[in-house]
XYZ file of C-alpha atoms in Angstrom:
316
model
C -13.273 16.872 3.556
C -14.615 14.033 5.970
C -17.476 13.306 4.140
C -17.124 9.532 1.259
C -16.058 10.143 -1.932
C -17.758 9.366 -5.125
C -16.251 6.574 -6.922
C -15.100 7.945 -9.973
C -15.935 6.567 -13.078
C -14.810 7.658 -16.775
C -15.148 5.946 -20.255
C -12.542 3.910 -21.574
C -10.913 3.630 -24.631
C -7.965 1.083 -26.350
C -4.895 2.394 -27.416
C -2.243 0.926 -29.954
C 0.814 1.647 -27.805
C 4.136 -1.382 -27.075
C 5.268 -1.073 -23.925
C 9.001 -1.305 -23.118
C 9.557 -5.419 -22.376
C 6.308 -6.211 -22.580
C 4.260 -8.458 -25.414
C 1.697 -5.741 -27.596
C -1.338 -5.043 -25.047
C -4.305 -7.426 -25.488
C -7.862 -7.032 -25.437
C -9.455 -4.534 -23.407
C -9.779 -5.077 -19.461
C -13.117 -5.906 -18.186
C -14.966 -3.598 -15.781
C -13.874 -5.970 -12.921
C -9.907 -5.987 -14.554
C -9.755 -2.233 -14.126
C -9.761 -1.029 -10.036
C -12.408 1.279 -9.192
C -10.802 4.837 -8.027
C -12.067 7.000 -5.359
C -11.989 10.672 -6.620
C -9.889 13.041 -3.398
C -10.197 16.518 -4.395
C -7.763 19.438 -3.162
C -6.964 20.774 0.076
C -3.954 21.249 2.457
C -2.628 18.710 5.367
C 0.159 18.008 7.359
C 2.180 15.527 6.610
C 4.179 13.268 8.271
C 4.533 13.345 12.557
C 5.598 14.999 16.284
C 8.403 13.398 17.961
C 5.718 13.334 20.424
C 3.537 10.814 18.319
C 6.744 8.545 17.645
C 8.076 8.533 20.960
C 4.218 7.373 22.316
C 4.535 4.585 19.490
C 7.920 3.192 20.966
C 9.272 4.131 17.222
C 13.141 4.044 16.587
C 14.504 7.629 16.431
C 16.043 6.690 12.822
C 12.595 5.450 11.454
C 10.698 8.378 12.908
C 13.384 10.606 11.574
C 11.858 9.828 8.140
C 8.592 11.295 8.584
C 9.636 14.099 10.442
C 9.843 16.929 11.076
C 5.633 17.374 10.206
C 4.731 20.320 7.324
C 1.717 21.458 5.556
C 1.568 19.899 2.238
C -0.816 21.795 -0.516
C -2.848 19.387 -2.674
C -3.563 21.850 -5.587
C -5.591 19.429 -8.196
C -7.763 16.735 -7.565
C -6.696 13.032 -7.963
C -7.841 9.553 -8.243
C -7.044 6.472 -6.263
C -7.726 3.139 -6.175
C -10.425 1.702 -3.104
C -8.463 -1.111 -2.554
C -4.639 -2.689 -3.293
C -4.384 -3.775 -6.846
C -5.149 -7.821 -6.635
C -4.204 -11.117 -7.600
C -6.718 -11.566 -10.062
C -5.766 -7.708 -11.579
C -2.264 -8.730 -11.532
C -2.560 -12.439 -13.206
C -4.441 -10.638 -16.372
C -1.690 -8.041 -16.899
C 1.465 -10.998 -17.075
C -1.092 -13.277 -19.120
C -1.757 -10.698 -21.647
C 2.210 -9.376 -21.613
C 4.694 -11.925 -20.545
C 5.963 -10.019 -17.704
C 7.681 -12.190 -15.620
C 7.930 -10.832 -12.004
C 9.428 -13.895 -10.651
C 11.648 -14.481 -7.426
C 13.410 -14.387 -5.671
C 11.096 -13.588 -2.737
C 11.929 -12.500 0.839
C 8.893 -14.485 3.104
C 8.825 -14.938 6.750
C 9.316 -18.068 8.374
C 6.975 -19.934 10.623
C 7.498 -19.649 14.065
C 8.720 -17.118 17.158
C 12.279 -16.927 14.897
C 11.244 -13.860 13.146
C 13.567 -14.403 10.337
C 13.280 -13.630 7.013
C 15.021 -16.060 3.848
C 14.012 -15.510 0.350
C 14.018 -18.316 -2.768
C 13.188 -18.923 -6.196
C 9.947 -21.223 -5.088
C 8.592 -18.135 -3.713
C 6.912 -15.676 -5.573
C 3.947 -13.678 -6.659
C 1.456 -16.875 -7.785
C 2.940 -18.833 -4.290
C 3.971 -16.791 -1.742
C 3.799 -19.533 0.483
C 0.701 -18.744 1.943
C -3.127 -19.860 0.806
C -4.375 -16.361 -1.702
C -7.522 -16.044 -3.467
C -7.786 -13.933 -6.498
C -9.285 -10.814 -4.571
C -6.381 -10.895 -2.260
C -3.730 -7.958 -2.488
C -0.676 -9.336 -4.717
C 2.468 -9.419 -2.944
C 6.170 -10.128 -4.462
C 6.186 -7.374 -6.504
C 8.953 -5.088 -7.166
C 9.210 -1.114 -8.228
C 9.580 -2.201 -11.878
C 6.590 -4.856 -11.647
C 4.245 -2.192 -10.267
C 4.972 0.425 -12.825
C 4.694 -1.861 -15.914
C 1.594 -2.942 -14.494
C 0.566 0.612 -14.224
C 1.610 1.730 -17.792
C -0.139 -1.692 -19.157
C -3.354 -0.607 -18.006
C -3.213 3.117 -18.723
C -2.479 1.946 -22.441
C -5.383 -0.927 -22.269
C -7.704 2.002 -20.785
C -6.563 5.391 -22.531
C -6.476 6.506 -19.088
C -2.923 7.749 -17.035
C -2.582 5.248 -13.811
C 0.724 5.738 -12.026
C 2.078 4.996 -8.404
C 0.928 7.626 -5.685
C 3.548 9.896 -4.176
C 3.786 9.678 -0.539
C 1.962 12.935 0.110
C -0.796 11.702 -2.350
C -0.673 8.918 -0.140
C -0.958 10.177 3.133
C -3.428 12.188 2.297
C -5.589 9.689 0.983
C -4.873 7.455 4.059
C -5.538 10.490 7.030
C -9.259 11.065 5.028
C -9.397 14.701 6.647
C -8.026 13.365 10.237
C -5.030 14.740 11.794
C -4.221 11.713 15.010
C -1.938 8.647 14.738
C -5.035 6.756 13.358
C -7.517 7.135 10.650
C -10.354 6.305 13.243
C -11.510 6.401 16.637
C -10.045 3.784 18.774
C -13.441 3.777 20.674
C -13.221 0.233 21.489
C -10.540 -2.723 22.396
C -10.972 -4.273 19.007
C -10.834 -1.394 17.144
C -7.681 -1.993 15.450
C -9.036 -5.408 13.883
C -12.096 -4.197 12.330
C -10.347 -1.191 10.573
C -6.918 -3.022 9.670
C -5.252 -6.671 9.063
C -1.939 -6.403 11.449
C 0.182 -8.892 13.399
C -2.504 -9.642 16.179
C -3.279 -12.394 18.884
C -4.234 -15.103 15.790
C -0.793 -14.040 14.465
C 0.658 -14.779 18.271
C -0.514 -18.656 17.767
C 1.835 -18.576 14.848
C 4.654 -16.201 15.405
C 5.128 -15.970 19.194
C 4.242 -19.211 20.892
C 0.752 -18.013 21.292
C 1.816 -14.899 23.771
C 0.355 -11.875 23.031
C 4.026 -9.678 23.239
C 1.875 -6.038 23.335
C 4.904 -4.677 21.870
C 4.768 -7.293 18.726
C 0.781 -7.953 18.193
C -2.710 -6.233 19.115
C -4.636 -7.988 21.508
C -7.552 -8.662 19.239
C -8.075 -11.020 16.654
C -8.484 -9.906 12.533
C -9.449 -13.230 11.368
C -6.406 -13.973 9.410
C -3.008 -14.700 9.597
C -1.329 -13.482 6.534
C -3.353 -11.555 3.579
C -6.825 -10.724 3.627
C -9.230 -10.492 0.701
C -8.808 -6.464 0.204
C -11.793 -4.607 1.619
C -12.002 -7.280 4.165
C -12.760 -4.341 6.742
C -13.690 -0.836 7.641
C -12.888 1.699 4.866
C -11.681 4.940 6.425
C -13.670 8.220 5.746
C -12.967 9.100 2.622
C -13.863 5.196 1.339
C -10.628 3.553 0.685
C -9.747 -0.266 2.176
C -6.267 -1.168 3.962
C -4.895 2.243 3.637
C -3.703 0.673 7.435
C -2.423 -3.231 7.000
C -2.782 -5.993 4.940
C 0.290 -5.137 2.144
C 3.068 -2.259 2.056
C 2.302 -0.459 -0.756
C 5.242 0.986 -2.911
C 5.615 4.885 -3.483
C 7.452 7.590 -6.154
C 9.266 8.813 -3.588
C 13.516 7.920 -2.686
C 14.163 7.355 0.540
C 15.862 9.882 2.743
C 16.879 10.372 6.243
C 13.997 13.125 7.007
C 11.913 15.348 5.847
C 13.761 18.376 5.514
C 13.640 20.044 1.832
C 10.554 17.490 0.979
C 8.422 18.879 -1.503
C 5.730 20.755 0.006
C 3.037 20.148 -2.451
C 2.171 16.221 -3.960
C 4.903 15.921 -5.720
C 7.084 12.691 -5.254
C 10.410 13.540 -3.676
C 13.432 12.233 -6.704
C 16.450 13.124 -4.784
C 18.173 11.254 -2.223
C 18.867 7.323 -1.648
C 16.355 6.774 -5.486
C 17.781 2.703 -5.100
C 15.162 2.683 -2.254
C 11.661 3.662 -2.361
C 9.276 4.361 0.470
C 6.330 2.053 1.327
C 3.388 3.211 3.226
C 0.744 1.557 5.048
C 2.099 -1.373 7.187
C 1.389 -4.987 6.724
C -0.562 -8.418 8.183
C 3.168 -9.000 9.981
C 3.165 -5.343 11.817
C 3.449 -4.614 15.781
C 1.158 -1.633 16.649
C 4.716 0.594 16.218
C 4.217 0.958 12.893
C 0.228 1.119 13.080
C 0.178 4.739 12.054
C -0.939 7.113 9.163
C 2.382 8.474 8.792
C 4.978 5.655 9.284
C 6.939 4.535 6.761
C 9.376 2.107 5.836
C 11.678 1.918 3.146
C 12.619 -0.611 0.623
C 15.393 -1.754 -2.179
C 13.387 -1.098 -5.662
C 14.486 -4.650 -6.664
C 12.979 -5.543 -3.658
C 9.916 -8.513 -3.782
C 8.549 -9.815 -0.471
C 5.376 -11.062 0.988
C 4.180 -8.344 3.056
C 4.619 -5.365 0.068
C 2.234 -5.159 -2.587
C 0.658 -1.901 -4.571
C -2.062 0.674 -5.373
C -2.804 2.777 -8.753
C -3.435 6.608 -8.510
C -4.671 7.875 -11.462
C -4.586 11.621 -13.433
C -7.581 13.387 -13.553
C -8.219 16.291 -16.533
């Protein structure tokens, strides 16, 4: 189980098929339009965390309430999903080709120690009011923008991509390991090799330039906002930013805890279903939240700069 996976690879094929809103699908992607999955195969874990873990991260009792209480989760079939968020230049080839429009407004975070979020029609997926390159992680993207994109390219590809659940998720993200982290915090820096989080280049920024241990690692990532994705350390199983860079949206509603979760990899469709679940953590995150199991939860109509996406796809 701790050993990489393969990538996995299958043969494509066009379909004729209209998707719901969208313009009729275009040509077929090319190799570097489609993002290459990571095969996970079955097993068991636990999901979510101790009171124990929380209260060492400083974690408010009503967000650790959400991942608790802990329970072994069976995966019973194998599954693909993508190495890395699904990027700008992924996401700019699905709207050319349909005409979706996943425009603001979009929540971004304002310059300075303030810490205060506005949101505007100027911001949005193309400017999100930061410098992007096309292999950065899109951000500004709601529920509805990341499934479209998803049934786009199944259709383009004859393949099923959908959003993970968040035990599909987590299990992706923990890569066999059962601690706070996906790796061994062996070293002071270890968090900014392995993850782009709020750190001490994000302290010049967003704090005055004091590193706050409570807001920001005392290392230094290289950037400030986004990084291109696999811009550091996969974790075991060979998957980038599983920890930082973008949230990445989920199937599952939000609800208080974890009580009467599903105990296999289904998503979880009862409860608050006008909020979804993120997992992850983002380039704007204080070590709190720096954890396999955290989550957070947002509005589905919900586009910001910090919460992006990644594709799991069905395997026969």
């Amino acid at each position: 189980m701790g050993r990489l996976m393969r990538y996995y690879h299958r043969s494509t094929c066009a379909v004729a098929l209209m998707l719901a809103g969208c313009a009729t699908p275009g040509p077929r992607p090319l190799p570097g339009d489609v993002p290459a999955m990571v095969r996970i195969v079955p097993g068991r874990f636990v999901a979510g965390s101790s009171k124990a873990e929380t209260d060492a991260a400083h974690y408010p009792d009503v967000n650790a309430a959400r991942e608790q209480p802990a329970r072994e989760v069976l995966v019973a079939r194998p599954y693909a999903i993508a190495r890395t968020e699904v990027t700008r230049r992924e996401f700019a080839r699905f709207v050319t080709a349909t005409g979706w429009r996943p425009d603001g407004p979009c929540a971004f975070l304002a310059d300075g120690p303030s810490n205060m979020w506005k949101a505007d029609d100027t911001h949005d997926w193309r400017n999100p009011g930061f410098a992007q390159t096309d292999d950065h992680p899109v951000v500004c993207v709601n529920l509805a923008d990341a499934r479209t994109y998803a049934t786009w390219l199944s259709a383009q590809t004859g393949r099923h991509f959908r959003l993970p659940s968040n035990t599909e998720w987590e299990y992706a993200a923990r890569a066999g390991t059962t601690s706070a982290l996906p790796w061994q915090q062996d070293r002071a820096d270890a968090m900014c090799r392995h993850a782009n989080i709020a750190d001490a280049r994000r302290a010049k920024v967003h704090n005055d330039g004091v590193v706050d241990p409570a807001k920001f690692e005392p290392c230094d990532d290289g950037y400030v906002e986004t990084a291109p994705v696999a811009s550091f350390l996969p974790n075991q199983w060979g998957l980038y930013d599983m920890i930082g860079n973008v949230w990445e949206w989920t199937e599952d509603c939000l609800n208080a805890n974890q009580v009467g979760a599903p105990v296999d990899t289904s998503p979880r469709r009862t409860g608050d279903c006008a909020s979804h679940i993120d997992r992850g953590a983002s380039w704007t995150n204080s070590p709190k939240y720096i954890r396999t199991a955290a989550q957070h939860p947002d509005l589905v109509d919900a586009r910001n700069t910090v919460l992006g996406f990644r594709l799991v796809e069905d395997l026969p």
